[in-house]
PDB file of C-alpha atoms in Angstrom:
ATOM      1  CA  MET A   1     114.996   1.735-128.396  1.00  0.00           C
ATOM      2  CA  ASP A   2     113.159   0.163-125.446  1.00  0.00           C
ATOM      3  CA  GLU A   3     110.851   3.168-125.297  1.00  0.00           C
ATOM      4  CA  VAL A   4     109.960   2.825-128.984  1.00  0.00           C
ATOM      5  CA  ILE A   5     109.278  -0.890-128.550  1.00  0.00           C
ATOM      6  CA  ASN A   6     107.086  -0.154-125.528  1.00  0.00           C
ATOM      7  CA  GLU A   7     105.135   2.430-127.506  1.00  0.00           C
ATOM      8  CA  ILE A   8     104.595   0.030-130.404  1.00  0.00           C
ATOM      9  CA  GLU A   9     103.576  -2.745-128.022  1.00  0.00           C
ATOM     10  CA  GLY A  10     101.153  -0.405-126.255  1.00  0.00           C
ATOM     11  CA  TYR A  11      99.649   0.670-129.562  1.00  0.00           C
ATOM     12  CA  LEU A  12      99.188  -2.930-130.704  1.00  0.00           C
ATOM     13  CA  LEU A  13      97.670  -3.956-127.385  1.00  0.00           C
ATOM     14  CA  TRP A  14      95.231  -1.059-127.488  1.00  0.00           C
ATOM     15  CA  GLU A  15      94.237  -1.886-131.066  1.00  0.00           C
ATOM     16  CA  ALA A  16      93.575  -5.485-129.975  1.00  0.00           C
ATOM     17  CA  GLU A  17      91.494  -4.154-127.078  1.00  0.00           C
ATOM     18  CA  LYS A  18      89.437  -2.035-129.480  1.00  0.00           C
ATOM     19  CA  GLU A  19      88.823  -5.105-131.629  1.00  0.00           C
ATOM     20  CA  ARG A  20      87.824  -7.116-128.568  1.00  0.00           C
ATOM     21  CA  ALA A  21      85.363  -4.404-127.526  1.00  0.00           C
ATOM     22  CA  GLY A  22      83.881  -4.334-131.024  1.00  0.00           C
ATOM     23  CA  ALA A  23      83.508  -8.131-131.064  1.00  0.00           C
ATOM     24  CA  GLN A  24      81.767  -8.027-127.681  1.00  0.00           C
ATOM     25  CA  ALA A  25      79.443  -5.343-128.973  1.00  0.00           C
ATOM     26  CA  GLU A  26      78.620  -7.442-132.025  1.00  0.00           C
ATOM     27  CA  ASP A  27      77.966 -10.482-129.801  1.00  0.00           C
ATOM     28  CA  PHE A  28      75.690  -8.379-127.612  1.00  0.00           C
ATOM     29  CA  CYS A  29      73.738  -7.119-130.617  1.00  0.00           C
ATOM     30  CA  ALA A  30      73.411 -10.650-131.988  1.00  0.00           C
ATOM     31  CA  ARG A  31      71.181 -11.381-128.977  1.00  0.00           C
ATOM     32  CA  LEU A  32      68.916  -8.491-129.995  1.00  0.00           C
ATOM     33  CA  PRO A  33      67.548  -9.585-133.382  1.00  0.00           C
ATOM     34  CA  TRP A  34      64.773  -6.961-133.437  1.00  0.00           C
ATOM     35  CA  LEU A  35      67.238  -4.063-133.849  1.00  0.00           C
ATOM     36  CA  THR A  36      67.265  -2.294-137.179  1.00  0.00           C
ATOM     37  CA  THR A  37      70.587  -1.897-138.975  1.00  0.00           C
ATOM     38  CA  ALA A  38      70.886   1.726-137.815  1.00  0.00           C
ATOM     39  CA  GLN A  39      69.960   0.798-134.230  1.00  0.00           C
ATOM     40  CA  ARG A  40      72.428  -2.058-134.294  1.00  0.00           C
ATOM     41  CA  ALA A  41      75.230   0.238-135.490  1.00  0.00           C
ATOM     42  CA  GLU A  42      74.354   2.749-132.757  1.00  0.00           C
ATOM     43  CA  VAL A  43      74.329   0.072-130.027  1.00  0.00           C
ATOM     44  CA  VAL A  44      77.650  -1.340-131.288  1.00  0.00           C
ATOM     45  CA  ARG A  45      79.182   2.147-131.238  1.00  0.00           C
ATOM     46  CA  HIS A  46      77.988   2.933-127.692  1.00  0.00           C
ATOM     47  CA  TYR A  47      78.795  -0.516-126.325  1.00  0.00           C
ATOM     48  CA  SER A  48      82.291  -0.433-127.852  1.00  0.00           C
ATOM     49  CA  ARG A  49      82.925   3.046-126.448  1.00  0.00           C
ATOM     50  CA  GLU A  50      81.865   1.922-122.958  1.00  0.00           C
ATOM     51  CA  GLN A  51      84.026  -1.202-123.146  1.00  0.00           C
ATOM     52  CA  ARG A  52      87.051   0.840-124.215  1.00  0.00           C
ATOM     53  CA  ALA A  53      86.443   3.351-121.418  1.00  0.00           C
ATOM     54  CA  GLN A  54      86.296   0.526-118.872  1.00  0.00           C
ATOM     55  CA  SER A  55      89.448  -1.025-120.302  1.00  0.00           C
ATOM     56  CA  ARG A  56      91.300   2.285-120.216  1.00  0.00           C
ATOM     57  CA  SER A  57      90.235   2.859-116.613  1.00  0.00           C
ATOM     58  CA  TYR A  58      91.352  -0.637-115.655  1.00  0.00           C
ATOM     59  CA  LEU A  59      94.703  -0.262-117.412  1.00  0.00           C
ATOM     60  CA  GLU A  60      95.313   3.101-115.746  1.00  0.00           C
ATOM     61  CA  ARG A  61      94.628   1.557-112.327  1.00  0.00           C
ATOM     62  CA  VAL A  62      96.950  -1.357-113.102  1.00  0.00           C
ATOM     63  CA  ALA A  63      99.690   1.006-114.309  1.00  0.00           C
ATOM     64  CA  ALA A  64      99.383   3.177-111.200  1.00  0.00           C
ATOM     65  CA  ARG A  65      99.501   0.145-108.903  1.00  0.00           C
ATOM     66  CA  SER A  66     102.490  -1.248-110.809  1.00  0.00           C
ATOM     67  CA  ALA A  67     104.340   2.033-110.316  1.00  0.00           C
ATOM     68  CA  GLU A  68     103.519   1.976-106.588  1.00  0.00           C
ATOM     69  CA  LEU A  69     104.764  -1.600-106.259  1.00  0.00           C
ATOM     70  CA  ARG A  70     107.918  -0.854-108.212  1.00  0.00           C
ATOM     71  CA  THR A  71     108.708   2.063-105.905  1.00  0.00           C
ATOM     72  CA  ALA A  72     108.037  -0.061-102.826  1.00  0.00           C
ATOM     73  CA  TYR A  73     110.189  -2.930-104.113  1.00  0.00           C
ATOM     74  CA  GLU A  74     113.023  -0.576-105.056  1.00  0.00           C
ATOM     75  CA  ASP A  75     112.908   1.005-101.597  1.00  0.00           C
ATOM     76  CA  THR A  76     112.952  -2.423 -99.975  1.00  0.00           C
ATOM     77  CA  TYR A  77     115.854  -3.530-102.167  1.00  0.00           C
ATOM     78  CA  ARG A  78     117.865  -0.417-101.312  1.00  0.00           C
ATOM     79  CA  GLY A  79     117.210  -0.994 -97.598  1.00  0.00           C
ATOM     80  CA  LEU A  80     118.263  -4.649 -97.807  1.00  0.00           C
ATOM     81  CA  ARG A  81     121.384  -3.761 -99.781  1.00  0.00           C
ATOM     82  CA  ARG A  82     122.284  -1.073 -97.233  1.00  0.00           C
ATOM     83  CA  ARG A  83     121.840  -3.542 -94.363  1.00  0.00           C
ATOM     84  CA  LEU A  84     123.961  -6.151 -96.134  1.00  0.00           C
ATOM     85  CA  VAL A  85     126.783  -3.683 -96.734  1.00  0.00           C
ATOM     86  CA  LEU A  86     126.626  -2.577 -93.103  1.00  0.00           C
ATOM     87  CA  ALA A  87     126.666  -6.202 -91.922  1.00  0.00           C
ATOM     88  CA  VAL A  88     129.726  -6.980 -94.075  1.00  0.00           C
ATOM     89  CA  LEU A  89     131.500  -3.855 -92.834  1.00  0.00           C
ATOM     90  CA  ALA A  90     130.605  -4.677 -89.236  1.00  0.00           C
ATOM     91  CA  ALA A  91     131.867  -8.260 -89.647  1.00  0.00           C
ATOM     92  CA  GLY A  92     135.113  -6.957 -91.158  1.00  0.00           C
ATOM     93  CA  ALA A  93     135.548  -4.434 -88.365  1.00  0.00           C
ATOM     94  CA  LEU A  94     134.890  -7.134 -85.762  1.00  0.00           C
ATOM     95  CA  GLU A  95     137.422  -9.422 -87.422  1.00  0.00           C
ATOM     96  CA  LEU A  96     140.022  -6.645 -87.423  1.00  0.00           C
ATOM     97  CA  PHE A  97     139.269  -5.903 -83.773  1.00  0.00           C
ATOM     98  CA  VAL A  98     139.647  -9.574 -82.796  1.00  0.00           C
ATOM     99  CA  LEU A  99     142.911  -9.851 -84.736  1.00  0.00           C
ATOM    100  CA  ALA A 100     144.209  -6.655 -83.117  1.00  0.00           C
ATOM    101  CA  VAL A 101     143.355  -7.956 -79.638  1.00  0.00           C
ATOM    102  CA  LEU A 102     144.987 -11.299 -80.387  1.00  0.00           C
ATOM    103  CA  PHE A 103     148.066  -9.568 -81.773  1.00  0.00           C
ATOM    104  CA  LEU A 104     148.362  -7.272 -78.754  1.00  0.00           C
ATOM    105  CA  THR A 105     147.987 -10.171 -76.324  1.00  0.00           C
ATOM    106  CA  GLY A 106     150.516 -12.247 -78.221  1.00  0.00           C
ATOM    107  CA  SER A 107     147.974 -14.914 -79.143  1.00  0.00           C
ATOM    108  CA  ALA A 108     147.809 -14.110 -82.860  1.00  0.00           C
ATOM    109  CA  PRO A 109     147.898 -17.109 -85.174  1.00  0.00           C
ATOM    110  CA  ALA A 110     151.131 -17.671 -87.030  1.00  0.00           C
ATOM    111  CA  ALA A 111     151.263 -16.679 -90.680  1.00  0.00           C
ATOM    112  CA  PRO A 112     151.480 -19.642 -93.076  1.00  0.00           C
TER     113      PRO A 112
END
């Protein structure tokens, strides 16, 4: 279900990006009043295509960097978790060792 939602969200975001590119193209052409209707349509088409290509390139770079960061964070998390488990095991082993030494020397604390 999450995958379907992600696909729908991606589709909607890309459609919004296409609309944004078209609006920017229209704004650009509004500053060029001497264009004929055909020229205007051609400029809007090319400008929109370039804007979408830039957006796609940007989004691909962001996605790749996000994947790299996720991998790095997961690796760091696994390393920290491993160290924590080792520290807890080492503390437990040390406690058992101290109790064993105290028991063998007859200095063990009395049980409540």
